[in-house]
Short mmCIF file of C-alpha atoms and ligand atoms in Angstrom, two decimals:
data_model
loop_
_atom_site.label_atom_id
_atom_site.label_comp_id
_atom_site.label_asym_id
_atom_site.label_seq_id
_atom_site.Cartn_x
_atom_site.Cartn_y
_atom_site.Cartn_z
CA MET A 1189 1.92 -25.48 39.61
CA VAL A 1190 -0.29 -22.98 37.86
CA ASP A 1191 -3.62 -22.37 39.44
CA ARG A 1192 -5.98 -23.24 36.55
CA THR A 1193 -9.07 -21.82 38.19
CA SER A 1194 -7.55 -18.39 38.46
CA THR A 1195 -6.17 -18.49 34.88
CA ALA A 1196 -9.67 -18.98 33.54
CA ALA A 1197 -11.07 -16.13 35.57
CA ILE A 1198 -12.37 -13.19 33.60
CA PRO A 1199 -12.36 -9.81 35.27
CA ALA A 1200 -15.78 -8.87 36.58
CA THR A 1201 -15.40 -5.29 35.46
CA GLY A 1202 -14.04 -3.92 32.21
CA SER A 1203 -16.41 -3.27 29.40
CA PRO A 1204 -16.38 -5.62 26.42
CA VAL A 1205 -15.18 -8.75 28.11
CA GLY A 1206 -17.43 -11.71 28.03
CA GLY A 1207 -17.03 -12.04 24.27
CA GLU A 1208 -16.15 -15.46 22.94
CA PRO A 1209 -12.58 -16.75 23.18
CA LEU A 1210 -10.45 -15.34 20.36
CA VAL A 1211 -6.92 -16.46 21.15
CA VAL A 1212 -6.57 -19.73 23.04
CA LEU A 1213 -3.27 -21.26 24.10
CA ASP A 1214 -3.59 -24.70 25.56
CA GLY A 1215 -0.70 -26.52 27.19
CA VAL A 1216 1.92 -24.70 25.12
CA ASN A 1217 5.53 -25.76 25.59
CA LYS A 1218 8.54 -24.35 23.83
CA HIS A 1219 12.25 -25.06 24.11
CA PHE A 1220 15.27 -23.23 22.76
CA GLY A 1221 17.67 -26.14 22.83
CA ALA A 1222 17.87 -27.18 26.45
CA LEU A 1223 16.14 -24.02 27.65
CA HIS A 1224 12.46 -24.53 28.48
CA VAL A 1225 11.10 -21.07 27.62
CA LEU A 1226 7.36 -21.72 27.74
CA ARG A 1227 6.09 -24.21 30.31
CA ASP A 1228 2.54 -25.48 29.97
CA VAL A 1229 1.13 -22.10 29.12
CA ASP A 1230 -2.66 -21.86 29.07
CA LEU A 1231 -4.09 -18.50 28.13
CA THR A 1232 -7.47 -17.47 26.77
CA VAL A 1233 -8.00 -13.98 25.42
CA HIS A 1234 -11.55 -13.00 24.62
CA ARG A 1235 -12.78 -10.79 21.84
CA GLY A 1236 -12.38 -7.18 22.85
CA GLU A 1237 -10.15 -7.98 25.78
CA VAL A 1238 -6.90 -6.16 26.51
CA VAL A 1239 -4.33 -8.30 28.27
CA VAL A 1240 -1.06 -6.91 29.57
CA VAL A 1241 1.78 -9.40 29.95
CA ILE A 1242 4.40 -8.47 32.49
CA GLY A 1243 7.39 -10.27 33.96
CA PRO A 1244 11.14 -10.23 34.43
CA SER A 1245 13.58 -10.23 31.53
CA GLY A 1246 13.92 -13.69 30.00
CA SER A 1247 10.62 -14.91 31.39
CA GLY A 1248 9.33 -15.72 27.91
CA LYS A 1249 7.03 -12.77 27.20
CA SER A 1250 8.39 -12.09 23.72
CA THR A 1251 8.43 -15.78 22.92
CA LEU A 1252 4.78 -16.03 23.97
CA CYS A 1253 3.87 -13.17 21.63
CA ARG A 1254 5.86 -14.62 18.78
CA THR A 1255 4.29 -18.06 19.06
CA ILE A 1256 0.84 -16.52 18.67
CA ASN A 1257 1.57 -15.50 15.07
CA ARG A 1258 3.97 -18.39 14.68
CA LEU A 1259 7.15 -16.40 14.24
CA GLU A 1260 8.26 -19.13 16.64
CA THR A 1261 7.07 -22.72 16.44
CA ILE A 1262 5.90 -24.55 19.54
CA ASP A 1263 6.87 -28.04 20.69
CA THR A 1264 3.61 -29.21 22.24
CA GLY A 1265 0.18 -27.79 22.91
CA THR A 1266 -2.20 -25.91 20.64
CA ILE A 1267 -2.87 -22.32 19.71
CA THR A 1268 -6.14 -21.37 18.09
CA ILE A 1269 -7.14 -18.01 16.71
CA ASP A 1270 -10.87 -17.44 16.38
CA GLY A 1271 -11.51 -21.17 16.56
CA LYS A 1272 -8.91 -22.11 13.93
CA PRO A 1273 -5.69 -23.85 14.97
CA LEU A 1274 -2.50 -22.16 13.71
CA PRO A 1275 -1.60 -23.85 10.40
CA ALA A 1276 1.89 -25.24 9.94
CA GLU A 1277 3.26 -23.32 6.96
CA GLY A 1278 2.42 -21.91 3.57
CA LYS A 1279 -0.50 -19.86 2.29
CA GLU A 1280 -2.84 -20.86 5.08
CA LEU A 1281 -0.41 -19.59 7.69
CA ALA A 1282 0.23 -16.36 5.80
CA ARG A 1283 -3.53 -15.75 5.71
CA LEU A 1284 -3.90 -16.40 9.40
CA ARG A 1285 -0.97 -14.13 10.21
CA ALA A 1286 -2.84 -11.34 8.49
CA ASP A 1287 -5.48 -11.72 11.23
CA VAL A 1288 -2.87 -11.12 13.91
CA GLY A 1289 -1.26 -7.68 13.88
CA MET A 1290 2.16 -7.41 15.44
CA VAL A 1291 4.02 -4.39 16.72
CA PHE A 1292 7.69 -4.87 17.52
CA GLN A 1293 9.92 -3.18 20.05
CA SER A 1294 12.26 -2.03 17.27
CA PHE A 1295 9.42 -0.90 14.92
CA ASN A 1296 10.79 -2.89 11.95
CA LEU A 1297 9.33 -0.54 9.37
CA PHE A 1298 10.42 -1.49 5.84
CA ALA A 1299 13.46 0.76 5.53
CA HIS A 1300 13.34 1.14 1.73
CA LYS A 1301 9.63 1.99 1.55
CA THR A 1302 7.90 5.25 2.34
CA VAL A 1303 5.61 5.52 5.33
CA LEU A 1304 2.53 5.19 3.12
CA GLU A 1305 4.03 2.25 1.22
CA ASN A 1306 4.71 0.54 4.55
CA VAL A 1307 1.02 0.78 5.34
CA THR A 1308 -0.30 -0.23 1.90
CA LEU A 1309 2.09 -3.09 1.14
CA GLY A 1310 0.27 -5.72 3.19
CA PRO A 1311 -3.24 -4.96 1.94
CA VAL A 1312 -2.08 -4.84 -1.69
CA LYS A 1313 0.35 -7.77 -1.74
CA ALA A 1314 -1.12 -10.10 0.86
CA LYS A 1315 -4.82 -9.33 0.51
CA GLY A 1316 -5.00 -8.27 -3.12
CA MET A 1317 -6.70 -4.97 -2.32
CA ASN A 1318 -6.59 -2.45 -5.17
CA ARG A 1319 -4.00 0.28 -4.80
CA ALA A 1320 -6.36 3.22 -4.68
CA GLN A 1321 -8.40 1.71 -1.88
CA ALA A 1322 -5.29 0.64 0.04
CA ARG A 1323 -4.00 4.18 -0.30
CA ASP A 1324 -7.22 5.71 1.02
CA ASN A 1325 -7.33 3.27 3.93
CA GLY A 1326 -3.65 3.83 4.58
CA MET A 1327 -3.99 7.60 4.67
CA ALA A 1328 -6.98 7.30 7.00
CA LEU A 1329 -4.96 5.09 9.34
CA LEU A 1330 -1.96 7.42 9.25
CA GLU A 1331 -4.35 10.24 10.04
CA ARG A 1332 -5.70 8.27 12.96
CA VAL A 1333 -2.26 7.70 14.48
CA GLY A 1334 -1.28 11.30 13.75
CA VAL A 1335 1.44 10.90 11.13
CA ALA A 1336 -0.46 11.56 7.89
CA ASN A 1337 1.80 14.54 7.18
CA GLN A 1338 4.81 12.19 7.03
CA ALA A 1339 3.30 9.82 4.45
CA GLY A 1340 5.93 10.43 1.78
CA LYS A 1341 8.98 10.14 4.01
CA LEU A 1342 11.23 7.16 4.61
CA PRO A 1343 11.09 5.60 8.09
CA ALA A 1344 14.61 6.76 8.98
CA GLN A 1345 13.45 10.38 8.65
CA LEU A 1346 10.89 9.94 11.45
CA SER A 1347 11.29 10.02 15.21
CA GLY A 1348 10.98 6.77 17.12
CA GLY A 1349 7.52 7.63 18.37
CA GLN A 1350 6.35 8.43 14.86
CA GLN A 1351 7.86 5.22 13.51
CA GLN A 1352 6.08 3.15 16.12
CA ARG A 1353 2.78 4.82 15.32
CA VAL A 1354 3.33 4.02 11.64
CA ALA A 1355 4.04 0.42 12.66
CA ILE A 1356 0.71 0.34 14.48
CA ALA A 1357 -1.01 1.73 11.40
CA ARG A 1358 0.73 -0.87 9.24
CA ALA A 1359 -0.61 -3.66 11.44
CA LEU A 1360 -4.10 -2.13 11.55
CA ALA A 1361 -4.17 -1.88 7.75
CA MET A 1362 -4.56 -5.65 7.60
CA ASN A 1363 -7.73 -5.30 9.66
CA PRO A 1364 -6.52 -7.83 12.22
CA LYS A 1365 -8.69 -9.60 14.77
CA VAL A 1366 -6.08 -9.24 17.46
CA MET A 1367 -3.03 -7.03 17.94
CA LEU A 1368 0.18 -8.16 19.63
CA PHE A 1369 2.52 -5.55 21.07
CA ASP A 1370 5.97 -6.60 22.26
CA GLU A 1371 7.33 -3.82 24.45
CA PRO A 1372 6.21 -1.17 21.95
CA THR A 1373 7.58 1.74 23.96
CA SER A 1374 10.77 0.41 25.47
CA ALA A 1375 12.98 1.55 22.59
CA LEU A 1376 11.57 5.07 22.80
CA ASP A 1377 12.84 8.23 24.41
CA PRO A 1378 10.66 9.09 27.42
CA GLU A 1379 9.01 12.07 25.76
CA MET A 1380 7.72 9.86 22.95
CA ILE A 1381 6.25 7.08 25.03
CA ASN A 1382 2.93 8.75 25.62
CA GLU A 1383 2.17 9.52 21.99
CA VAL A 1384 2.37 5.77 21.33
CA LEU A 1385 0.49 4.76 24.48
CA ASP A 1386 -2.29 7.22 23.63
CA VAL A 1387 -2.81 5.52 20.28
CA MET A 1388 -2.92 2.15 22.03
CA VAL A 1389 -5.37 3.36 24.66
CA SER A 1390 -7.72 4.69 22.00
CA LEU A 1391 -7.42 1.41 20.11
CA ALA A 1392 -8.35 -0.45 23.28
CA GLY A 1393 -11.28 1.92 23.74
CA GLU A 1394 -12.54 1.00 20.28
CA GLY A 1395 -12.75 -2.63 21.32
CA MET A 1396 -9.62 -4.04 19.67
CA THR A 1397 -8.45 -7.29 21.19
CA MET A 1398 -4.90 -6.70 22.37
CA ILE A 1399 -2.07 -8.63 23.98
CA VAL A 1400 0.51 -6.16 25.19
CA VAL A 1401 3.90 -6.95 26.68
CA THR A 1402 4.80 -3.82 28.57
CA HIS A 1403 6.04 -2.54 31.90
CA GLU A 1404 4.02 0.65 31.55
CA MET A 1405 1.76 0.32 34.56
CA GLY A 1406 -0.09 3.49 33.63
CA PHE A 1407 -1.18 1.87 30.41
CA ALA A 1408 -2.18 -1.33 32.20
CA ARG A 1409 -4.29 0.64 34.65
CA ARG A 1410 -5.92 2.79 32.00
CA ALA A 1411 -6.59 0.21 29.32
CA ALA A 1412 -6.10 -3.37 30.39
CA HIS A 1413 -8.77 -5.77 31.56
CA ARG A 1414 -6.26 -8.23 32.86
CA VAL A 1415 -2.60 -8.43 33.78
CA VAL A 1416 -0.78 -11.70 33.21
CA PHE A 1417 2.41 -12.14 35.19
CA MET A 1418 5.02 -14.49 33.73
CA ASP A 1419 8.15 -15.84 35.32
CA GLY A 1420 10.44 -18.64 34.19
CA GLY A 1421 8.25 -19.46 31.18
CA GLN A 1422 5.11 -19.89 33.26
CA ILE A 1423 2.03 -17.83 33.84
CA VAL A 1424 2.35 -17.38 37.57
CA GLU A 1425 -0.55 -15.10 38.31
CA GLN A 1426 -3.24 -13.11 36.57
CA ALA A 1427 -5.69 -10.53 37.84
CA GLN A 1428 -7.29 -7.20 37.10
CA PRO A 1429 -4.63 -4.48 36.91
CA GLU A 1430 -5.62 -2.72 40.12
CA THR A 1431 -5.68 -5.96 42.06
CA PHE A 1432 -2.43 -7.15 40.60
CA PHE A 1433 -0.49 -3.97 41.28
CA THR A 1434 -1.85 -3.35 44.75
CA ALA A 1435 -2.27 -6.87 46.07
CA PRO A 1436 -0.20 -9.41 44.14
CA ARG A 1437 -0.68 -12.91 45.50
CA SER A 1438 2.49 -14.75 44.54
CA ASP A 1439 5.85 -14.05 46.09
CA ARG A 1440 7.46 -13.85 42.67
CA ALA A 1441 5.04 -11.13 41.58
CA LYS A 1442 5.57 -9.24 44.84
CA ASP A 1443 9.30 -9.47 44.38
CA PHE A 1444 9.09 -8.34 40.73
CA LEU A 1445 6.78 -5.42 41.50
CA SER A 1446 8.96 -4.23 44.35
CA LYS A 1447 11.86 -4.06 41.91
CA ILE A 1448 10.08 -2.15 39.16
CA LEU A 1449 8.31 0.16 41.60
CA THR A 1450 11.51 1.33 43.21
CA HIS A 1451 12.52 3.15 40.02
CA MET B 943 62.24 4.06 -28.74
CA THR B 944 60.18 7.17 -28.87
CA LEU B 945 56.51 7.55 -28.17
CA SER B 946 55.80 8.08 -31.83
CA ASP B 947 57.42 4.75 -32.63
CA TYR B 948 54.99 3.11 -30.24
CA LEU B 949 52.07 4.98 -31.75
CA ASP B 950 53.14 3.76 -35.16
CA GLN B 951 53.23 0.21 -33.86
CA PHE B 952 49.76 0.52 -32.34
CA ALA B 953 48.40 1.91 -35.58
CA GLU B 954 49.94 -0.94 -37.48
CA LEU B 955 48.56 -3.55 -35.07
CA PHE B 956 45.07 -2.10 -35.22
CA ALA B 957 45.25 -2.03 -39.01
CA THR B 958 46.46 -5.64 -39.32
CA PHE B 959 44.39 -7.30 -36.60
CA ASP B 960 40.75 -6.98 -35.54
CA VAL B 961 41.52 -5.77 -32.03
CA LEU B 962 38.16 -4.06 -31.57
CA GLY B 963 36.32 -7.16 -32.77
CA ALA B 964 38.19 -9.27 -30.24
CA PHE B 965 37.27 -6.89 -27.42
CA TRP B 966 33.71 -6.76 -28.68
CA GLN B 967 33.63 -10.51 -28.17
CA ILE B 968 34.74 -9.94 -24.55
CA VAL B 969 31.91 -7.45 -24.08
CA ARG B 970 29.36 -9.89 -25.54
CA LEU B 971 30.56 -12.78 -23.42
CA THR B 972 30.53 -10.60 -20.31
CA ALA B 973 27.12 -9.08 -20.93
CA VAL B 974 25.30 -12.32 -21.68
CA SER B 975 27.05 -14.27 -18.90
CA ALA B 976 26.39 -11.48 -16.42
CA VAL B 977 22.66 -11.63 -17.07
CA VAL B 978 22.46 -15.43 -17.00
CA SER B 979 24.65 -15.76 -13.90
CA PHE B 980 22.66 -13.06 -12.11
CA VAL B 981 19.40 -14.91 -12.72
CA LEU B 982 20.89 -18.25 -11.74
CA GLY B 983 22.68 -16.74 -8.73
CA THR B 984 19.42 -15.16 -7.54
CA VAL B 985 17.64 -18.51 -7.71
CA LEU B 986 20.52 -20.11 -5.79
CA ALA B 987 20.45 -17.39 -3.15
CA LEU B 988 16.68 -17.88 -2.78
CA MET B 989 17.28 -21.59 -2.26
CA ARG B 990 19.95 -20.94 0.33
CA ILE B 991 17.77 -18.58 2.39
CA SER B 992 14.57 -20.60 1.91
CA PRO B 993 13.00 -22.38 4.88
CA ILE B 994 13.18 -25.72 3.03
CA PRO B 995 16.22 -27.77 4.13
CA SER B 996 16.56 -29.79 0.91
CA LEU B 997 16.67 -26.61 -1.18
CA GLN B 998 19.21 -25.08 1.19
CA TRP B 999 21.33 -28.17 0.78
CA VAL B 1000 21.19 -28.13 -3.02
CA GLY B 1001 22.09 -24.43 -3.07
CA ALA B 1002 25.01 -24.90 -0.72
CA ALA B 1003 26.28 -27.95 -2.59
CA TYR B 1004 26.12 -26.10 -5.92
CA VAL B 1005 28.04 -23.13 -4.60
CA ASN B 1006 30.71 -25.20 -2.94
CA VAL B 1007 31.30 -27.41 -5.97
CA LEU B 1008 31.25 -24.73 -8.66
CA ARG B 1009 33.16 -22.11 -6.73
CA ASN B 1010 35.98 -24.52 -6.03
CA THR B 1011 36.37 -25.87 -9.55
CA PRO B 1012 38.83 -24.06 -11.83
CA LEU B 1013 37.00 -22.14 -14.55
CA THR B 1014 39.17 -23.68 -17.26
CA VAL B 1015 37.97 -27.12 -16.19
CA ILE B 1016 34.34 -26.01 -16.34
CA ILE B 1017 34.71 -24.39 -19.76
CA LEU B 1018 36.58 -27.39 -21.18
CA PHE B 1019 33.94 -29.68 -19.71
CA CYS B 1020 31.21 -27.69 -21.44
CA ASN B 1021 32.99 -28.18 -24.74
CA LEU B 1022 34.53 -31.65 -24.48
CA GLY B 1023 32.01 -33.16 -22.09
CA LEU B 1024 28.62 -31.59 -22.74
CA TRP B 1025 29.07 -31.00 -26.46
CA ALA B 1026 31.62 -33.46 -27.85
CA GLN B 1027 30.72 -36.37 -25.58
CA LEU B 1028 27.06 -35.84 -24.68
CA GLY B 1029 26.04 -34.09 -27.88
CA LEU B 1030 24.59 -30.93 -26.36
CA ASN B 1031 24.13 -28.53 -29.28
CA LEU B 1032 23.40 -24.95 -28.31
CA ALA B 1033 23.15 -23.78 -31.93
CA SER B 1034 21.56 -25.16 -35.08
CA PRO B 1035 24.03 -27.74 -36.52
CA THR B 1036 23.08 -26.75 -40.07
CA SER B 1037 24.00 -23.15 -39.46
CA GLN B 1038 26.93 -21.70 -41.42
CA THR B 1039 28.41 -20.35 -38.21
CA PHE B 1040 27.63 -23.40 -36.10
CA PHE B 1041 31.02 -23.75 -34.42
CA GLU B 1042 31.32 -20.07 -33.69
CA GLN B 1043 27.82 -19.87 -32.22
CA ASN B 1044 27.97 -23.15 -30.37
CA ASN B 1045 31.34 -22.40 -28.78
CA PHE B 1046 30.19 -18.94 -27.79
CA ARG B 1047 27.12 -20.35 -26.08
CA LEU B 1048 29.03 -23.15 -24.40
CA ALA B 1049 31.44 -20.53 -23.08
CA VAL B 1050 28.51 -18.46 -21.81
CA LEU B 1051 27.12 -21.57 -20.13
CA GLY B 1052 30.42 -22.31 -18.39
CA LEU B 1053 31.02 -18.71 -17.37
CA SER B 1054 27.46 -18.39 -16.08
CA VAL B 1055 27.29 -21.53 -13.97
CA TYR B 1056 30.68 -20.65 -12.46
CA HIS B 1057 29.96 -17.00 -11.68
CA ALA B 1058 26.43 -17.76 -10.46
CA ALA B 1059 28.04 -19.30 -7.38
CA PHE B 1060 29.77 -15.99 -6.67
CA VAL B 1061 26.62 -13.97 -7.41
CA CYS B 1062 24.75 -16.21 -4.96
CA GLU B 1063 27.29 -15.58 -2.23
CA ALA B 1064 27.37 -11.84 -2.96
CA LEU B 1065 23.57 -11.69 -2.65
CA ARG B 1066 23.66 -13.75 0.50
CA SER B 1067 26.17 -11.40 2.08
CA GLY B 1068 23.75 -8.62 1.12
CA VAL B 1069 20.88 -10.50 2.75
CA ASN B 1070 22.94 -10.67 5.93
CA THR B 1071 23.05 -6.87 6.03
CA VAL B 1072 19.23 -6.76 6.26
CA PRO B 1073 18.05 -6.91 9.89
CA VAL B 1074 15.97 -10.02 10.60
CA GLY B 1075 13.17 -7.79 11.88
CA GLN B 1076 12.48 -6.77 8.27
CA ALA B 1077 11.58 -10.33 7.31
CA GLU B 1078 9.64 -10.86 10.53
CA ALA B 1079 7.58 -7.75 9.93
CA ALA B 1080 6.85 -8.91 6.39
CA ARG B 1081 5.79 -12.34 7.56
CA ALA B 1082 3.71 -10.76 10.30
CA ILE B 1083 1.57 -8.88 7.75
CA GLY B 1084 0.90 -12.12 5.94
CA LEU B 1085 3.52 -12.18 3.18
CA GLY B 1086 4.82 -15.62 2.25
CA PHE B 1087 8.47 -16.50 1.62
CA LEU B 1088 8.71 -15.41 -2.02
CA PRO B 1089 6.89 -12.06 -1.67
CA THR B 1090 8.95 -11.35 1.44
CA ALA B 1091 12.15 -12.10 -0.45
CA ARG B 1092 11.13 -10.17 -3.56
CA LEU B 1093 9.58 -7.09 -1.95
CA ILE B 1094 11.45 -6.66 1.30
CA ILE B 1095 14.68 -8.64 1.52
CA PHE B 1096 16.23 -8.52 -1.96
CA PRO B 1097 15.68 -4.81 -2.66
CA GLN B 1098 17.58 -4.04 0.54
CA ALA B 1099 20.06 -6.88 0.12
CA LEU B 1100 20.95 -5.72 -3.39
CA ARG B 1101 22.17 -2.40 -2.03
CA GLY B 1102 24.41 -4.18 0.42
CA ALA B 1103 25.54 -6.60 -2.28
CA ILE B 1104 26.54 -4.03 -4.89
CA ALA B 1105 30.23 -4.04 -3.98
CA PRO B 1106 30.69 -7.84 -4.05
CA LEU B 1107 28.49 -8.05 -7.17
CA GLY B 1108 30.73 -5.45 -8.81
CA ASN B 1109 33.78 -7.49 -7.93
CA THR B 1110 32.15 -10.54 -9.45
CA LEU B 1111 31.40 -8.59 -12.63
CA ILE B 1112 35.01 -7.43 -12.84
CA ALA B 1113 36.24 -10.98 -12.32
CA LEU B 1114 33.78 -12.20 -14.96
CA THR B 1115 35.04 -9.64 -17.49
CA LYS B 1116 38.60 -10.84 -17.09
CA ASN B 1117 37.61 -14.49 -16.85
CA THR B 1118 35.94 -14.38 -20.28
CA THR B 1119 39.48 -14.78 -21.68
CA VAL B 1120 39.25 -18.43 -20.65
CA ALA B 1121 36.76 -18.88 -23.50
CA SER B 1122 39.68 -18.93 -25.93
CA ALA B 1123 40.38 -22.41 -24.56
CA ILE B 1124 37.39 -23.62 -26.57
CA GLY B 1125 38.04 -21.53 -29.62
CA VAL B 1126 36.06 -18.36 -28.98
CA ALA B 1127 37.86 -15.60 -30.81
CA GLU B 1128 38.06 -13.15 -27.95
CA ALA B 1129 40.84 -10.80 -26.96
CA SER B 1130 43.31 -13.22 -25.42
CA ALA B 1131 43.03 -15.54 -28.42
CA LEU B 1132 43.88 -12.64 -30.69
CA MET B 1133 46.74 -11.67 -28.42
CA LYS B 1134 48.30 -15.09 -28.85
CA THR B 1135 47.95 -14.83 -32.61
CA MET B 1136 49.48 -11.36 -32.62
CA ILE B 1137 52.43 -12.47 -30.50
CA GLU B 1138 53.01 -15.32 -32.89
CA PHE B 1139 53.04 -13.11 -35.98
CA ARG B 1140 54.61 -9.94 -34.56
CA PRO B 1141 57.04 -10.94 -31.79
CA ASP B 1142 58.99 -7.79 -32.72
CA VAL B 1143 56.34 -5.48 -31.20
CA ILE B 1144 55.54 -7.56 -28.15
CA ILE B 1145 55.46 -4.64 -25.70
CA ALA B 1146 52.93 -2.81 -27.83
CA ILE B 1147 50.81 -5.95 -27.99
CA PHE B 1148 50.79 -6.39 -24.23
CA LEU B 1149 50.03 -2.71 -23.71
CA THR B 1150 47.15 -2.93 -26.17
CA PHE B 1151 45.45 -5.66 -24.17
CA ALA B 1152 46.29 -4.32 -20.74
CA ILE B 1153 44.90 -0.90 -21.61
CA GLY B 1154 41.92 -2.49 -23.36
CA PHE B 1155 40.92 -4.38 -20.24
CA VAL B 1156 41.48 -1.41 -17.99
CA ILE B 1157 39.18 0.63 -20.23
CA LEU B 1158 36.55 -2.10 -19.99
CA VAL B 1159 36.79 -2.75 -16.27
CA LEU B 1160 37.50 0.67 -14.78
CA PRO B 1161 34.00 2.09 -15.37
CA VAL B 1162 32.47 -0.94 -13.63
CA GLY B 1163 34.39 -0.11 -10.45
CA LEU B 1164 33.42 3.56 -10.66
CA VAL B 1165 29.75 2.82 -11.24
CA VAL B 1166 29.73 0.34 -8.38
CA THR B 1167 31.25 2.79 -5.94
CA SER B 1168 28.81 5.54 -6.80
CA LEU B 1169 25.82 3.16 -6.80
CA SER B 1170 26.58 1.73 -3.41
CA ARG B 1171 26.90 5.26 -2.04
CA ARG B 1172 23.69 6.47 -3.60
CA LEU B 1173 21.56 3.44 -2.77
CA ALA B 1174 22.61 2.95 0.86
CA VAL B 1175 19.51 2.24 2.97
CA ALA B 1176 19.06 4.75 5.76
CA ARG B 1177 18.14 3.13 9.07
N1 LIG C 951 16.06 -17.39 19.22
C1 LIG C 951 16.45 -17.78 20.45
N2 LIG C 951 17.36 -18.77 20.61
C2 LIG C 951 17.74 -19.18 21.84
N3 LIG C 951 17.27 -18.66 22.98
C3 LIG C 951 16.36 -17.68 22.91
C4 LIG C 951 15.90 -17.19 21.64
N4 LIG C 951 15.00 -16.22 21.87
C5 LIG C 951 14.90 -16.10 23.20
N5 LIG C 951 15.71 -16.97 23.84
C6 LIG C 951 15.82 -17.17 25.28
O1 LIG C 951 14.55 -17.53 25.77
C7 LIG C 951 14.28 -16.89 27.02
C8 LIG C 951 13.01 -16.11 26.91
O2 LIG C 951 13.21 -15.05 26.03
P1 LIG C 951 12.14 -13.93 25.74
O3 LIG C 951 12.72 -13.03 24.74
O4 LIG C 951 10.84 -14.56 25.43
O5 LIG C 951 12.05 -13.23 27.15
P2 LIG C 951 11.31 -11.86 27.53
O6 LIG C 951 10.43 -12.18 28.66
O7 LIG C 951 10.70 -11.26 26.33
O8 LIG C 951 12.52 -10.98 28.05
P3 LIG C 951 12.78 -9.40 27.87
O9 LIG C 951 12.00 -8.71 28.92
O10 LIG C 951 14.26 -9.27 28.10
O11 LIG C 951 12.39 -9.03 26.48
C9 LIG C 951 15.51 -16.06 27.32
O12 LIG C 951 16.31 -16.77 28.23
C10 LIG C 951 16.19 -15.90 26.01
O13 LIG C 951 17.59 -15.78 26.17
MG1 LIG C 952 11.10 -9.52 25.18
#
């Protein structure tokens, strides 16, 4: 049984938290065939909050992320973004997806488009922004993530770290209310992890609401307001990063942490 | 027989019969049917990859029926069924060249609906070469199904589909000869006439048409190979 009182708890420290609820999952259940991947998940993320989701492989972290912009449907429960329930399909859904930026483990940059085109496509085609403005915004965002000098190249010509930073810029170009990151650094060579984490930390510092699936404890400590521990499709425990890493309450979290801390 | 004897025979054949006109008819049939079947095949492929089950079903049913029906049957049906029985005129009945035009268009119709099934499957095999993350990323930035297909999936799928599309075009070129079944004066119709009137030079006649088709089809293969090399998507 999930302890509902602790799930609702908001960390006492951590700057911007205390804003109104932005992403609210209520009683979410999801099956893949017979497999129950999300079990009665309740999660509230407030405006400006940075939540790190952690847990063993197969615990449903990616699925959780993907249900929030409805890349996966849910069986029961509700998900609301900024007070609006996720629409079923069509234009309404596409519009709402634009409010939720997503960064994938495998970058998923559009392979046939240049870096700049990757960043301007969404604003121009989904939001109807004029090209010149989208271009200016796009260049500013590429500048911000440190890859402006690669604007004319194709994604395959960039390093993994650069590609992931472009992917972050692409998501930011839609001016989203919340950003989802699904293991953004786990496909990267070690020397490139920090360049991506640094961008994410600065984003968190600017008050972006973020849900980040990652095992990078350094990032969680530096930037997160809350760590959510998942196992077997359930939210088992959540706490401030320091508390969670030093004094986990559940046995499953203790067990998991002992495994990831040994290497 | 010496080579010069053959050359004399070719010269004679070209002087007596409108060989170039007959091949020109092949080119026209191929070009128009290629365009129509590409458009139709694209629509079918969109239906098959769409999230709407009823559209998927219609697309799949179309492909499976048309692809498994002999082309001759389809072309004859266009003529005897659609036109003779159901009165579908594709040209103005008062026109001087009504039969010529109408038969040509009926042939294009038959060739197009048949080859569209192959175009659809070629495009779909191309779509399968595009990683699913591409579509997910497009949906995640708020693009709907059609913009995602048009801007992200098809441009990449097309590159992966060039080889099977080229094969379909080559098959189409050769399959246009079936149009003679409904009286379109294309190359194979002329070949039959020539064999009837000049059975004495039969080898030269066969060579004329074999070489003619090779000349038509060979460049398609070459262009396809170089295109698929040049347009490969780097990942
Ligand atoms: N499309 C799918 N069809 C069927 N089963 C799936 C699908 N996607 C995920 N699963 C299963 O659902 C469970 C949860 O998967 P999910 O990817 O959410 O886990 P995760 O916590 O992200 O794991 P990891 O750390 O390995 O990324 C796993 O058992 C997985 O095999
Ligand atoms: Mg995952």
